[in-house]
Short mmCIF file of C-alpha atoms in Angstrom, two decimals:
data_model
loop_
_atom_site.label_atom_id
_atom_site.label_comp_id
_atom_site.label_asym_id
_atom_site.label_seq_id
_atom_site.Cartn_x
_atom_site.Cartn_y
_atom_site.Cartn_z
CA MET I 1 0.21 -0.18 -0.47
CA LYS I 2 0.96 3.42 -0.96
CA LYS I 3 2.15 5.48 2.72
CA GLY I 4 0.86 9.41 2.60
CA SER I 5 4.19 10.52 1.72
CA ASP I 6 4.11 8.13 -1.77
CA LEU I 7 1.19 10.24 -2.17
CA LEU I 8 2.55 13.48 -1.72
CA VAL I 9 5.35 13.30 -4.14
CA ALA I 10 3.51 11.20 -7.08
CA ALA I 11 1.09 14.99 -6.31
CA LEU I 12 4.61 16.93 -7.35
CA GLU I 13 5.34 14.22 -9.59
CA ASN I 14 1.76 15.00 -11.49
CA GLU I 15 2.45 19.63 -11.39
CA GLY I 16 5.73 18.20 -13.35
CA VAL I 17 7.99 19.17 -10.54
CA ASP I 18 11.22 17.93 -11.08
CA ARG I 19 14.14 18.77 -7.37
CA VAL I 20 12.87 19.44 -4.12
CA PHE I 21 15.67 21.62 -2.59
CA GLY I 22 16.19 21.67 1.57
CA VAL I 23 17.36 20.06 4.68
CA PRO I 24 14.61 17.38 6.26
CA GLY I 25 14.79 16.77 9.36
CA GLU I 26 13.31 13.45 11.22
CA GLU I 27 10.22 14.37 10.76
CA ASN I 28 10.63 15.14 6.64
CA LEU I 29 11.83 10.88 6.48
CA ASP I 30 9.23 9.51 4.88
CA VAL I 31 9.06 11.92 2.70
CA VAL I 32 12.85 11.72 1.51
CA GLU I 33 12.32 7.84 1.42
CA SER I 34 9.76 8.35 -0.77
CA LEU I 35 11.83 11.27 -2.82
CA ARG I 36 14.39 8.57 -3.30
CA LYS I 37 12.09 5.97 -4.87
CA SER I 38 10.64 8.39 -7.47
CA LYS I 39 12.25 11.14 -9.88
CA ILE I 40 12.18 13.53 -8.34
CA GLU I 41 16.35 15.00 -7.96
CA LEU I 42 16.72 16.32 -3.82
CA VAL I 43 18.89 18.81 -3.85
CA LEU I 44 20.38 18.88 0.08
CA THR I 45 21.63 22.41 0.98
CA ARG I 46 23.36 23.99 3.11
CA HIS I 47 20.79 26.86 5.42
CA GLU I 48 16.27 25.92 4.50
CA GLN I 49 16.87 29.84 3.96
CA ALA I 50 19.17 28.81 1.28
CA ALA I 51 16.52 26.26 -0.75
CA ALA I 52 14.03 28.98 -0.55
CA PHE I 53 15.95 31.32 -1.99
CA MET I 54 16.57 28.91 -4.57
CA ALA I 55 12.75 27.43 -4.91
CA ALA I 56 11.44 31.42 -5.75
CA THR I 57 14.25 32.06 -8.46
CA HIS I 58 13.13 28.52 -9.91
CA GLY I 59 9.83 30.67 -10.08
CA ARG I 60 11.02 33.85 -10.65
CA LEU I 61 12.69 31.96 -13.94
CA THR I 62 9.86 29.19 -15.28
CA GLY I 63 7.22 30.91 -13.45
CA LYS I 64 6.10 27.25 -12.92
CA PRO I 65 6.71 27.57 -8.54
CA GLY I 66 9.96 25.75 -6.78
CA VAL I 67 9.65 23.11 -3.79
CA CYS I 68 11.89 23.17 -0.91
CA ILE I 69 11.09 21.19 1.55
CA ALA I 70 12.74 21.26 5.67
CA THR I 71 11.40 20.04 9.67
CA LEU I 72 9.67 21.30 12.23
CA GLY I 73 10.32 24.66 14.36
CA PRO I 74 14.12 25.96 13.50
CA GLY I 75 13.85 24.42 10.32
CA ALA I 76 10.76 25.94 9.05
CA LEU I 77 11.29 28.88 11.22
CA ASN I 78 14.60 29.70 8.70
CA PHE I 79 12.24 29.50 6.01
CA SER I 80 10.90 33.01 6.92
CA THR I 81 12.63 34.93 4.88
CA GLY I 82 12.02 33.48 1.71
CA ALA I 83 8.87 32.81 2.34
CA ALA I 84 8.93 36.79 2.12
CA TYR I 85 11.06 37.28 -0.86
CA ALA I 86 8.79 34.85 -2.98
CA HIS I 87 5.74 36.56 -1.39
CA LEU I 88 6.66 40.98 -1.97
CA GLY I 89 8.35 39.17 -5.10
CA ALA I 90 5.14 37.81 -6.40
CA MET I 91 7.43 34.64 -7.12
CA PRO I 92 5.21 31.20 -7.05
CA MET I 93 6.76 28.68 -4.87
CA ILE I 94 5.50 25.73 -2.52
CA LEU I 95 6.81 25.62 0.46
CA ILE I 96 6.73 22.20 1.89
CA THR I 97 7.75 21.87 6.12
CA GLY I 98 7.35 18.37 9.10
CA GLN I 99 5.32 18.38 12.31
CA LYS I 100 5.13 16.61 15.51
CA ALA I 101 1.51 13.73 15.11
CA ILE I 102 -1.13 15.20 15.06
CA MET I 103 -2.83 12.22 16.50
CA THR I 104 -0.02 11.48 19.79
CA ALA I 105 2.02 13.73 21.19
CA LYS I 106 4.76 11.16 22.67
CA GLN I 107 6.90 13.89 22.58
CA ALA I 108 4.84 17.04 24.42
CA ARG I 109 5.82 20.26 23.16
CA PHE I 110 9.64 19.84 21.90
CA GLN I 111 10.76 22.15 19.26
CA ILE I 112 6.83 22.57 17.83
CA VAL I 113 5.61 26.15 16.45
CA ASP I 114 2.97 27.73 15.00
CA VAL I 115 4.48 27.69 11.45
CA VAL I 116 1.42 26.91 10.09
CA ALA I 117 1.07 30.37 11.83
CA SER I 118 3.65 32.04 11.16
CA MET I 119 3.09 32.25 7.77
CA ARG I 120 -0.21 32.70 7.59
CA PRO I 121 1.71 37.10 5.89
CA LEU I 122 4.54 35.00 4.57
CA THR I 123 1.87 33.56 1.51
CA LYS I 124 -0.75 33.26 -0.29
CA MET I 125 -2.36 29.92 1.02
CA THR I 126 -1.26 28.29 4.37
CA ARG I 127 -2.54 24.85 5.57
CA GLN I 128 -2.05 21.30 7.25
CA ILE I 129 -2.51 18.80 5.69
CA VAL I 130 -4.28 16.18 8.40
CA SER I 131 -5.84 12.98 6.18
CA PRO I 132 -3.76 11.81 3.04
CA ALA I 133 -6.86 11.26 1.05
CA SER I 134 -6.70 15.73 1.87
CA ILE I 135 -3.51 15.50 -0.50
CA PRO I 136 -3.75 14.97 -3.81
CA SER I 137 -6.69 18.16 -4.23
CA VAL I 138 -4.11 20.08 -1.78
CA VAL I 139 -0.98 20.25 -3.50
CA ARG I 140 -3.48 21.05 -6.71
CA ASP I 141 -4.22 23.65 -4.72
CA ALA I 142 -1.55 24.96 -4.01
CA PHE I 143 0.05 25.21 -6.98
CA ARG I 144 -3.18 26.90 -8.75
CA VAL I 145 -3.23 29.18 -5.90
CA ALA I 146 1.12 29.58 -6.19
CA MET I 147 0.36 30.68 -9.71
CA GLU I 148 -2.56 31.86 -10.05
CA GLU I 149 -1.70 36.59 -10.26
CA ARG I 150 -0.15 38.12 -8.52
CA PRO I 151 2.00 34.57 -7.97
CA GLY I 152 3.68 33.75 -4.59
CA PRO I 153 3.75 31.03 -1.37
CA VAL I 154 2.19 28.35 -0.72
CA HIS I 155 3.48 27.04 2.45
CA LEU I 156 1.97 23.24 3.28
CA GLU I 157 2.51 21.49 6.34
CA LEU I 158 2.42 17.48 6.57
CA PRO I 159 2.96 15.47 9.94
CA GLU I 160 4.87 12.40 10.29
CA ASP I 161 1.91 10.39 10.59
CA VAL I 162 0.73 11.23 8.02
CA ALA I 163 2.80 11.36 5.92
CA ALA I 164 3.66 7.53 7.42
CA GLU I 165 0.32 6.77 7.25
CA GLU I 166 -1.53 3.97 4.50
CA ILE I 167 -3.99 4.68 2.65
CA ASP I 168 -5.51 3.12 -0.53
CA ASP I 169 -4.74 4.33 -4.00
CA ILE I 170 -6.25 7.96 -4.48
CA PRO I 171 -6.70 9.23 -8.22
CA LEU I 172 -4.39 12.48 -8.82
CA ILE I 173 -6.21 15.08 -10.46
CA PRO I 174 -5.01 16.37 -13.46
CA VAL I 175 -3.50 19.86 -13.49
CA HIS I 176 -5.62 22.11 -15.50
CA PRO I 177 -4.73 25.69 -17.68
CA LEU I 178 -5.59 28.92 -16.22
CA ASP I 179 -6.55 31.65 -17.65
CA GLN I 180 -6.41 35.10 -17.15
CA PRO I 181 -9.86 36.92 -17.44
CA VAL I 182 -10.11 40.21 -20.71
CA ALA I 183 -9.85 43.25 -19.84
CA PRO I 184 -12.74 44.70 -21.60
CA ALA I 185 -13.10 46.75 -24.33
CA VAL I 186 -14.14 50.26 -22.58
CA ALA I 187 -10.93 50.33 -20.62
CA LEU I 188 -8.38 49.53 -23.37
CA ASP I 189 -10.57 52.01 -25.53
CA ARG I 190 -10.55 54.92 -23.42
CA ALA I 191 -7.19 54.57 -22.79
CA THR I 192 -5.97 54.45 -26.91
CA GLN I 193 -7.57 57.58 -26.80
CA MET I 194 -5.90 59.30 -24.09
CA ILE I 195 -2.71 57.72 -25.76
CA LEU I 196 -3.94 59.29 -28.83
CA ALA I 197 -4.55 62.52 -26.92
CA ALA I 198 -1.24 63.20 -25.21
CA LYS I 199 2.51 64.86 -26.81
CA ARG I 200 4.82 62.41 -25.15
CA PRO I 201 3.87 59.81 -23.64
CA LEU I 202 5.75 57.15 -22.25
CA VAL I 203 6.08 54.25 -21.11
CA MET I 204 7.17 52.42 -17.77
CA ILE I 205 7.31 48.83 -16.84
CA GLY I 206 6.80 46.74 -13.79
CA ALA I 207 7.65 43.70 -11.80
CA ALA I 208 3.78 41.99 -13.04
CA GLY I 209 5.44 43.33 -16.75
CA ASN I 210 8.08 41.53 -16.59
CA ARG I 211 6.99 37.88 -16.65
CA PRO I 212 8.23 35.21 -18.66
CA ARG I 213 5.02 34.47 -20.12
CA LEU I 214 5.14 38.77 -20.93
CA VAL I 215 8.06 38.94 -23.39
CA GLU I 216 6.94 38.06 -26.71
CA PRO I 217 3.97 40.69 -26.30
CA LEU I 218 5.35 43.21 -24.00
CA SER I 219 8.12 43.28 -26.60
CA ALA I 220 5.83 43.62 -29.76
CA PHE I 221 4.32 45.87 -27.72
CA VAL I 222 6.96 47.99 -27.33
CA ARG I 223 7.94 48.07 -31.09
CA LYS I 224 4.46 47.76 -32.41
CA ILE I 225 3.23 51.64 -31.02
CA GLY I 226 7.22 53.64 -30.88
CA VAL I 227 6.94 55.01 -27.78
CA PRO I 228 9.96 55.71 -25.81
CA PHE I 229 10.34 53.20 -22.85
CA PHE I 230 11.85 52.89 -19.25
CA ASN I 231 11.63 50.70 -15.76
CA THR I 232 11.87 50.23 -12.42
CA GLN I 233 14.89 47.87 -10.82
CA MET I 234 12.03 45.08 -10.66
CA GLY I 235 10.87 45.65 -14.64
CA LYS I 236 14.57 45.73 -15.65
CA GLY I 237 15.20 43.22 -19.05
CA ALA I 238 10.65 42.31 -19.74
CA VAL I 239 11.78 43.76 -23.48
CA THR I 240 13.86 41.82 -25.89
CA GLY I 241 16.26 43.31 -28.24
CA GLY I 242 18.68 46.24 -27.62
CA SER I 243 15.44 49.34 -28.20
CA ASN I 244 16.31 52.03 -29.27
CA LEU I 245 13.21 53.24 -27.45
CA TYR I 246 14.63 52.54 -23.54
CA LEU I 247 15.40 55.37 -21.44
CA GLY I 248 17.07 53.61 -18.92
CA THR I 249 16.02 52.64 -15.14
CA ALA I 250 14.01 54.66 -12.48
CA ALA I 251 17.20 53.13 -9.81
CA LEU I 252 16.40 56.06 -7.81
CA SER I 253 12.30 56.89 -7.23
CA GLU I 254 13.62 60.42 -7.70
CA GLY I 255 16.09 63.08 -8.84
CA ASP I 256 17.82 60.87 -11.24
CA TYR I 257 18.27 61.98 -14.63
CA VAL I 258 15.89 59.15 -16.84
CA HIS I 259 13.51 61.10 -13.90
CA GLU I 260 14.30 63.99 -16.67
CA ALA I 261 11.94 61.62 -19.45
CA VAL I 262 9.62 61.48 -16.53
CA ALA I 263 9.35 65.05 -15.52
CA ALA I 264 8.43 65.88 -19.94
CA ALA I 265 5.44 63.19 -20.00
CA ASP I 266 2.32 64.27 -19.91
CA LEU I 267 0.99 60.61 -19.65
CA ILE I 268 2.47 57.08 -19.15
CA ILE I 269 1.20 54.35 -18.93
CA ALA I 270 2.82 51.69 -16.78
CA VAL I 271 3.03 48.50 -17.46
CA GLY I 272 2.73 46.15 -14.67
CA HIS I 273 3.18 48.93 -11.53
CA ASP I 274 3.79 46.59 -8.10
CA THR I 275 3.72 49.90 -5.05
CA VAL I 276 6.04 46.62 -3.48
CA GLU I 277 8.93 47.57 -4.88
CA LYS I 278 10.70 51.05 -3.97
CA PRO I 279 8.66 53.60 -5.70
CA PRO I 280 9.73 56.03 -8.93
CA PHE I 281 8.12 58.80 -8.29
CA LEU I 282 4.99 60.02 -11.29
CA MET I 283 1.81 61.24 -8.86
CA ARG I 284 2.53 65.64 -9.27
CA SER I 285 0.09 68.14 -7.70
CA ALA I 286 -1.56 70.41 -9.92
CA GLY I 287 0.68 69.14 -13.79
CA GLY I 288 1.76 65.71 -13.62
CA PRO I 289 0.73 63.68 -16.23
CA LYS I 290 -1.74 61.28 -16.65
CA VAL I 291 -1.49 57.64 -15.84
CA ILE I 292 -2.98 54.52 -16.91
CA HIS I 293 -2.21 51.39 -15.15
CA VAL I 294 -2.67 48.15 -17.04
CA GLY I 295 -2.52 45.06 -14.61
CA TYR I 296 -3.22 41.41 -14.04
CA GLN I 297 -5.46 43.77 -10.42
CA SER I 298 -6.76 46.71 -10.00
CA ALA I 299 -4.05 49.32 -8.26
CA ASN I 300 -3.30 49.54 -5.06
CA VAL I 301 -3.83 53.34 -4.69
CA GLU I 302 -1.09 54.87 -2.56
CA GLN I 303 0.41 58.35 -1.95
CA VAL I 304 2.76 58.39 -4.34
CA TYR I 305 1.12 55.55 -6.90
CA HIS I 306 -3.25 57.17 -7.70
CA PRO I 307 -3.64 56.52 -11.39
CA ASP I 308 -5.70 58.51 -13.24
CA ALA I 309 -7.41 55.15 -15.96
CA GLU I 310 -6.85 51.41 -15.35
CA VAL I 311 -6.70 48.27 -17.66
CA ILE I 312 -7.27 44.84 -15.68
CA GLY I 313 -6.71 41.70 -17.38
CA ASP I 314 -4.78 40.15 -19.19
CA ILE I 315 -1.19 42.14 -19.26
CA GLY I 316 -0.60 39.98 -22.71
CA ALA I 317 -4.25 41.01 -24.70
CA SER I 318 -4.17 43.73 -22.95
CA VAL I 319 -0.53 45.15 -24.77
CA THR I 320 -1.76 42.99 -27.81
CA ALA I 321 -5.16 44.32 -27.92
CA LEU I 322 -3.69 48.35 -27.44
CA GLY I 323 -0.77 48.00 -29.46
CA ASP I 324 -3.31 46.82 -32.19
CA ARG I 325 -5.02 49.65 -32.17
CA LEU I 326 -1.99 51.65 -32.14
CA GLY I 327 -0.01 51.12 -34.26
CA GLY I 328 1.36 52.75 -36.59
CA LYS I 329 -0.72 56.11 -35.31
CA LEU I 330 1.31 57.94 -32.57
CA PRO I 331 4.19 59.92 -34.01
CA GLU I 332 7.74 60.38 -33.61
CA GLN I 333 8.80 61.46 -29.97
CA ALA I 334 12.22 62.92 -31.62
CA LYS I 335 12.33 64.96 -28.91
CA MET I 336 12.48 62.66 -26.60
CA LEU I 337 14.21 60.11 -28.01
CA GLU I 338 17.13 63.55 -28.24
CA LEU I 339 16.93 63.39 -24.90
CA ARG I 340 17.66 59.64 -24.24
CA GLN I 341 20.97 60.55 -25.64
CA ARG I 342 21.30 62.15 -23.13
CA ILE I 343 20.46 60.34 -20.57
CA LEU I 344 22.44 57.21 -21.11
CA ALA I 345 26.24 58.58 -22.03
CA LYS I 346 25.49 60.37 -18.73
CA ILE I 347 24.80 57.28 -16.76
CA ASN I 348 27.61 55.76 -18.90
CA ASP I 349 30.25 58.56 -17.77
CA ARG I 350 33.73 57.41 -16.22
CA ALA I 351 33.23 53.85 -17.51
CA GLU I 352 36.23 53.18 -18.06
CA GLU I 353 38.01 54.56 -15.61
CA ASP I 354 41.03 53.02 -14.11
CA ARG I 355 41.41 53.94 -11.04
CA PHE I 356 41.72 51.37 -8.54
CA PRO I 357 40.35 49.21 -6.79
CA VAL I 358 37.43 49.21 -9.59
CA THR I 359 34.50 51.88 -9.28
CA PRO I 360 31.02 51.01 -9.60
CA GLN I 361 30.84 52.12 -13.13
CA ARG I 362 33.58 50.42 -14.49
CA LEU I 363 32.34 47.55 -12.99
CA VAL I 364 29.21 47.43 -13.90
CA HIS I 365 30.77 47.86 -18.10
CA ASP I 366 33.21 45.19 -17.85
CA VAL I 367 31.57 42.37 -15.60
CA ARG I 368 28.25 43.92 -18.69
CA ALA I 369 31.41 43.13 -21.47
CA VAL I 370 32.17 39.41 -20.24
CA MET I 371 29.04 38.46 -20.50
CA PRO I 372 27.00 37.51 -23.15
CA GLU I 373 23.23 38.65 -24.07
CA ASP I 374 21.03 35.81 -22.62
CA GLY I 375 24.08 35.02 -20.08
CA ILE I 376 22.38 36.10 -16.38
CA VAL I 377 24.03 38.39 -13.31
CA CYS I 378 22.05 36.90 -10.12
CA LEU I 379 22.52 40.60 -7.64
CA ASP I 380 22.60 39.97 -4.04
CA ASN I 381 21.43 43.62 -2.10
CA GLY I 382 23.49 45.90 -1.53
CA MET I 383 24.92 49.06 -2.63
CA TYR I 384 25.97 47.96 -6.40
CA LYS I 385 22.25 46.83 -6.95
CA ILE I 386 21.55 50.70 -8.26
CA TRP I 387 24.34 50.92 -9.82
CA PHE I 388 23.85 47.45 -11.26
CA ALA I 389 19.89 48.89 -12.44
CA ARG I 390 21.16 51.84 -13.33
CA ASN I 391 23.58 51.51 -15.47
CA TYR I 392 23.76 47.13 -17.07
CA ARG I 393 22.17 47.41 -20.80
CA THR I 394 20.02 44.42 -20.89
CA HIS I 395 19.21 42.33 -24.37
CA VAL I 396 17.86 38.98 -22.66
CA ALA I 397 15.03 38.61 -21.29
CA ASN I 398 15.43 37.24 -17.28
CA THR I 399 19.35 38.49 -17.88
CA LEU I 400 19.01 40.77 -14.85
CA LEU I 401 17.43 39.33 -11.45
CA LEU I 402 17.70 41.53 -8.37
CA ASP I 403 15.45 41.46 -5.78
CA ASN I 404 14.02 46.08 -4.92
CA ALA I 405 11.02 43.83 -3.43
CA LEU I 406 12.40 42.44 0.54
CA ALA I 407 15.44 43.60 -1.36
CA THR I 408 17.34 40.76 1.16
CA MET I 409 20.85 40.43 1.95
CA GLY I 410 21.88 36.58 1.45
CA ALA I 411 20.27 35.79 -2.32
CA GLY I 412 22.53 36.38 -4.39
CA LEU I 413 24.41 33.60 -4.65
CA PRO I 414 20.99 31.37 -3.95
CA SER I 415 19.65 32.84 -7.45
CA ALA I 416 22.46 31.85 -9.56
CA MET I 417 23.21 28.96 -8.29
CA MET I 418 19.72 27.46 -9.62
CA ALA I 419 20.00 29.58 -12.78
CA ALA I 420 23.46 27.66 -13.34
CA MET I 421 20.91 24.38 -12.93
CA LEU I 422 18.31 24.93 -14.93
CA HIS I 423 20.54 27.26 -17.34
CA PRO I 424 23.69 25.55 -17.81
CA ARG I 425 25.54 26.46 -21.21
CA ARG I 426 24.31 30.03 -20.57
CA ARG I 427 27.08 32.31 -18.30
CA VAL I 428 25.99 32.92 -14.72
CA MET I 429 27.72 35.15 -12.30
CA ALA I 430 26.57 35.81 -8.82
CA VAL I 431 27.19 38.76 -7.59
CA CYS I 432 27.00 39.93 -4.53
CA GLY I 433 29.19 42.36 -1.45
CA ASP I 434 31.44 40.51 1.21
CA GLY I 435 28.79 41.26 3.62
CA GLY I 436 26.00 39.04 1.78
CA PHE I 437 27.95 36.48 0.34
CA MET I 438 28.57 35.68 4.12
CA MET I 439 24.91 35.63 4.73
CA ASN I 440 25.23 32.04 2.90
CA SER I 441 29.07 30.97 1.78
CA GLN I 442 27.73 27.40 3.12
CA GLU I 443 26.22 27.22 -0.25
CA MET I 444 29.38 26.98 -2.36
CA GLU I 445 30.22 23.53 -1.07
CA THR I 446 27.03 22.91 -2.44
CA ALA I 447 27.63 24.80 -5.64
CA VAL I 448 31.02 22.26 -5.73
CA ARG I 449 28.88 19.03 -4.80
CA LEU I 450 26.90 19.65 -7.90
CA GLY I 451 29.28 20.07 -10.39
CA LEU I 452 27.42 24.06 -10.76
CA ASP I 453 29.36 26.51 -13.69
CA LEU I 454 29.02 29.94 -11.74
CA VAL I 455 31.19 32.55 -11.18
CA VAL I 456 30.85 33.79 -8.22
CA LEU I 457 31.57 38.23 -7.59
CA VAL I 458 32.45 39.03 -4.50
CA LEU I 459 32.91 43.09 -4.49
CA ASN I 460 35.60 43.58 -1.06
CA ASP I 461 34.47 46.64 1.54
CA GLY I 462 34.67 45.26 4.53
CA ALA I 463 32.21 47.16 5.68
CA TYR I 464 27.76 46.24 5.13
CA GLY I 465 28.07 49.48 2.60
CA MET I 466 25.24 50.62 1.49
CA ILE I 467 24.15 51.30 5.43
CA ARG I 468 27.28 53.44 5.15
CA TRP I 469 27.07 55.52 2.98
CA LYS I 470 23.59 56.26 4.14
CA GLN I 471 24.84 57.05 7.13
CA ALA I 472 27.40 59.20 5.45
CA VAL I 473 25.02 60.58 3.27
CA ASP I 474 22.38 61.89 6.94
CA LYS I 475 25.39 63.21 8.22
CA PHE I 476 25.98 60.18 11.00
CA PRO I 477 29.26 59.37 12.41
CA ASP I 478 30.90 55.96 10.41
CA TYR I 479 29.84 54.09 13.14
CA GLY I 480 28.82 50.15 13.13
CA MET I 481 29.23 48.77 10.11
CA THR I 482 32.25 47.59 8.99
CA PHE I 483 34.12 43.67 9.43
CA GLY I 484 37.19 42.28 8.87
CA ASN I 485 37.43 39.46 6.36
CA PRO I 486 38.64 35.86 4.93
CA ASP I 487 40.40 35.38 2.73
CA PHE I 488 38.11 34.81 0.05
CA VAL I 489 40.09 33.23 -2.28
CA ARG I 490 41.36 30.74 0.70
CA TYR I 491 37.80 30.38 1.53
CA ALA I 492 35.87 29.09 -2.36
CA GLU I 493 39.54 26.84 -2.00
CA ALA I 494 38.21 24.68 0.52
CA TYR I 495 35.47 24.62 -0.32
CA GLY I 496 36.31 22.67 -3.54
CA ALA I 497 35.66 25.56 -5.45
CA LYS I 498 38.55 28.02 -7.28
CA GLY I 499 39.42 31.14 -6.77
CA SER I 500 41.08 34.35 -7.43
CA ARG I 501 42.11 38.26 -7.22
CA VAL I 502 41.74 41.37 -8.81
CA THR I 503 44.69 43.76 -8.36
CA SER I 504 43.85 46.23 -11.17
CA ALA I 505 41.21 47.27 -12.99
CA GLU I 506 43.09 46.38 -16.57
CA ALA I 507 42.94 42.85 -15.42
CA LEU I 508 39.21 42.67 -14.01
CA VAL I 509 37.72 41.65 -17.44
CA PRO I 510 40.49 39.12 -18.24
CA THR I 511 39.79 37.77 -14.52
CA LEU I 512 36.26 37.03 -15.51
CA GLU I 513 37.05 35.94 -18.75
CA ALA I 514 39.38 32.98 -17.26
CA ALA I 515 37.10 32.52 -14.88
CA PHE I 516 34.66 31.26 -17.26
CA LYS I 517 36.47 29.55 -19.40
CA GLY I 518 38.17 27.32 -16.71
CA GLY I 519 34.32 25.86 -15.81
CA GLY I 520 32.82 24.75 -12.70
CA VAL I 521 32.49 27.31 -9.44
CA HIS I 522 35.19 29.58 -9.04
CA LEU I 523 35.30 33.20 -6.26
CA VAL I 524 36.61 36.21 -8.41
CA ASP I 525 37.54 38.61 -5.29
CA CYS I 526 37.47 42.23 -6.56
CA PRO I 527 37.73 44.87 -3.62
CA ILE I 528 35.33 48.24 -5.00
CA ASP I 529 35.75 52.03 -4.23
CA TYR I 530 32.41 52.81 -3.12
CA SER I 531 33.25 57.14 -3.28
CA GLU I 532 31.43 57.44 -6.27
CA ASN I 533 28.37 56.67 -4.78
CA THR I 534 28.80 60.84 -2.99
CA ARG I 535 30.65 62.42 -6.21
CA VAL I 536 27.78 61.18 -8.21
CA LEU I 537 24.29 60.45 -6.56
CA VAL I 538 24.17 62.34 -4.32
CA GLU I 539 26.34 65.72 -5.27
CA GLU I 540 26.47 65.16 -9.21
CA LEU I 541 22.54 64.83 -9.14
CA ARG I 542 21.27 67.14 -6.26
CA ASN I 543 23.85 69.60 -8.67
CA ARG I 544 22.56 69.39 -11.42
CA VAL I 545 20.74 71.52 -14.26
CA PRO I 546 18.08 69.16 -15.88
CA ASP I 547 17.29 70.14 -19.30
CA VAL I 548 13.19 68.66 -20.38
CA ASP I 549 11.74 71.76 -21.82
CA LEU I 550 10.21 69.71 -24.93
CA ALA I 551 7.30 72.11 -25.99
#
């Protein structure tokens, strides 16, 4: 006879799951045995948080939930940051945790935490499985909920006695397609008239516009209507090709060069803007641009975002319908495109400066030089994230993965590991600050054990650089943000990886090239000079004189 754990694993196979990430415990042993007998690979990580980041990144890159597993109590609670990462970032994933038997209590309250309650604010749905007979319907519902817009994490708790209980064969529930409603014609017509009436329309692509299934329709929409576009940090890379309509990324909330285009626009078509992101400021009082929200769901009305019209429904279908209505009817935005040249020139200033330690501009320039168009760069969270969002050009969707929602440290390496597993023939690089890297650096062993080809670029400044910078900007004394680091080259070698150290600006590109060509897991230790943060992001932007007269 089958056990409840066999039924769970069969239900996962029914959903197309081929890998489960995690750190199992005593309460998961029946599930581990069922996995051993299945076609699903158990990817053992060194910390539950890394497993959750990997599962979330699987959901982000494929649109299908990644699955991770942990035991009860401390193991389950270590999923919390990964659950929040997926919840705020709209990444579909399934978290499965164990629990003591619910029919008996031989160990009383030992290690028992109300994990279902703790996961409630961090997930779309959380529930305990109380009967093996319910497993097929619970798992099918979990995947449906995780994938529905807005996608996110779902948590299932499987007690060990339910997992071990024998049960007759129960049929699995077939997977069915999830189709999104289509926006009504009246909303599309209203938006069309607003766009046709505008003199300087602008497209903004946000986080919800950056879904794998939207790459083609969104790219076609931008080309068809010929309207210049910019993106939020998490909307970066949603449009394929080196479009000459791209104005830049709103890496800062306001005051950067790309905001000159925002200030010049009289209408902004906000595709998939999710206010969970740190906002670009669009809304102004009298005289500000009109805003059309195109989304799967209605806009959250916020102080910084309250659109004038909404087109609610499947984004792919909506932009296709708008493109059909607008194609060939909008004049070329010649002056806006002239402004584009000035914006990009300013952003790329000093990109080849040769001082050492390297500057952020040189770092981004050289990483772009060694990464092919389909190469994937996965950022941890730190000061460099602003520079990559601002300066790194993407030509293929989902080739710069960053988090501007939870914005947690520690996710860069596990995310890159997942990308390398999904795309073993493409170059994959994790870019981490020394602080964020050390939060999950133990996963270097996992990457080596899995035989991944992966370059890990560690930016070494011996500090929590972003907070130290903000501390200085706010005129607080320099205190409490610096630390010592191990010898990163020897540290990598201790895990069985390779290590290199950058000793000059000119050496960065050849060092990265050699790391990729050598294969395997290779850590590159690169000192970085963050003095440009103040010079560019504070002094230069504060003192510039905007030129936005496009009348």
